[in-house]
């Protein structure tokens, strides 16, 4: 049995960066506050984390000028009593927002998930798989899927292709990404390189990052078509799973 099981008092937290403007989705409300099936995307994401039995603390990182509004919104939609909810203002870049969320974690948290607000439909099985792999001793864990498309590296100035990485060696990674808390804090303290996910900061520390299977319904709502797909997935769940 992994060591961490011995101390049952230590808790798992989810940090949800939700401070992005979501410009690729078009003008209007910040992405996390747009609705899906009548419920804000952020509320879906928070519920997706709360559904995992291990997660008892959730930190939502709100747009810098919108923390009070986000707090009121989450209170209005309600969460299980067993979940402690903190809301803090975010920063200019995603990693600034994650860092601000990490800064308010209670001392008794030893496992941290970082989950994009923009992935409202991640199934609980995926969240559980990430938590279990961290609890079993991996310092960093990411859900991943094989790619459907062939990917090219390019010169963005000339638009010329510079290479074609072998597709079988590539994965698309999702969130929640899970971490041993001390490892993630150290990564955020020491890695200043511009990155688009948290696991890559742990890679920069030279530590292993473990993959677990991702899920196609954990996709990121980024472009208008993603909203159409998300509405369809939600409608199916409500019709068949009492979601
Ligand atoms: O921009 P991208 O799609 O990578 O954003 C991923 C997540 O990071 C989104 O949930 C977004 O709200 C969040 N984010 C943030 N603070 C920023 C930029 C993005 O919390 N400054």
Coordinates of N, CA and C in Angstrom, one line a residue, residues 36 121-122 215-219 226-241 243:
X36 N -24.0 26.3 -20.2 CA -24.1 25.1 -20.9 C -25.3 24.4 -20.3
X121 N -16.9 18.9 -18.7 CA -17.6 17.6 -18.7 C -16.7 16.5 -18.4
X122 N -15.5 16.7 -17.8 CA -14.6 15.6 -17.5 C -15.4 14.6 -16.6
X215 N -10.2 11.2 -21.6 CA -11.6 10.8 -22.0 C -12.0 11.9 -23.0
X216 N -12.7 11.4 -24.1 CA -13.0 12.3 -25.2 C -14.0 13.4 -24.7
X217 N -14.7 13.1 -23.6 CA -15.7 14.1 -23.1 C -15.0 15.2 -22.2
X218 N -13.7 15.0 -22.0 CA -13.0 16.0 -21.2 C -12.4 17.1 -22.1
X219 N -12.9 17.2 -23.3 CA -12.4 18.2 -24.2 C -12.5 19.6 -23.6
X226 N -17.2 23.8 -30.1 CA -17.1 23.1 -28.9 C -18.3 23.2 -28.0
X227 N -18.9 24.4 -28.1 CA -20.2 24.6 -27.3 C -21.3 23.8 -27.8
X228 N -21.4 23.6 -29.1 CA -22.4 22.8 -29.7 C -22.3 21.3 -29.2
X229 N -21.0 20.8 -29.3 CA -20.7 19.5 -28.8 C -21.0 19.3 -27.3
X230 N -20.6 20.3 -26.6 CA -20.8 20.2 -25.1 C -22.3 20.1 -24.8
X231 N -23.1 21.0 -25.5 CA -24.5 20.9 -25.2 C -25.1 19.5 -25.6
X232 N -24.6 18.9 -26.6 CA -25.1 17.6 -27.0 C -24.7 16.5 -26.0
X233 N -23.5 16.6 -25.5 CA -23.0 15.6 -24.5 C -23.9 15.8 -23.2
X234 N -24.1 17.0 -22.8 CA -24.9 17.3 -21.6 C -26.3 16.8 -21.8
X235 N -26.9 17.1 -22.9 CA -28.3 16.7 -23.2 C -28.4 15.1 -23.1
X236 N -27.4 14.4 -23.7 CA -27.4 13.0 -23.6 C -27.3 12.5 -22.2
X237 N -26.4 13.1 -21.4 CA -26.3 12.7 -20.0 C -27.5 12.9 -19.2
X238 N -28.2 14.1 -19.5 CA -29.4 14.4 -18.7 C -30.5 13.4 -19.1
X239 N -30.5 13.0 -20.3 CA -31.6 12.1 -20.8 C -31.3 10.6 -20.3
X240 N -30.1 10.2 -20.2 CA -29.8 8.8 -20.0 C -29.2 8.6 -18.6
X241 N -28.5 9.5 -18.0 CA -27.9 9.3 -16.7 C -28.5 10.0 -15.5
X243 N -28.3 13.1 -15.1 CA -27.1 14.0 -14.7 C -27.6 15.3 -14.2

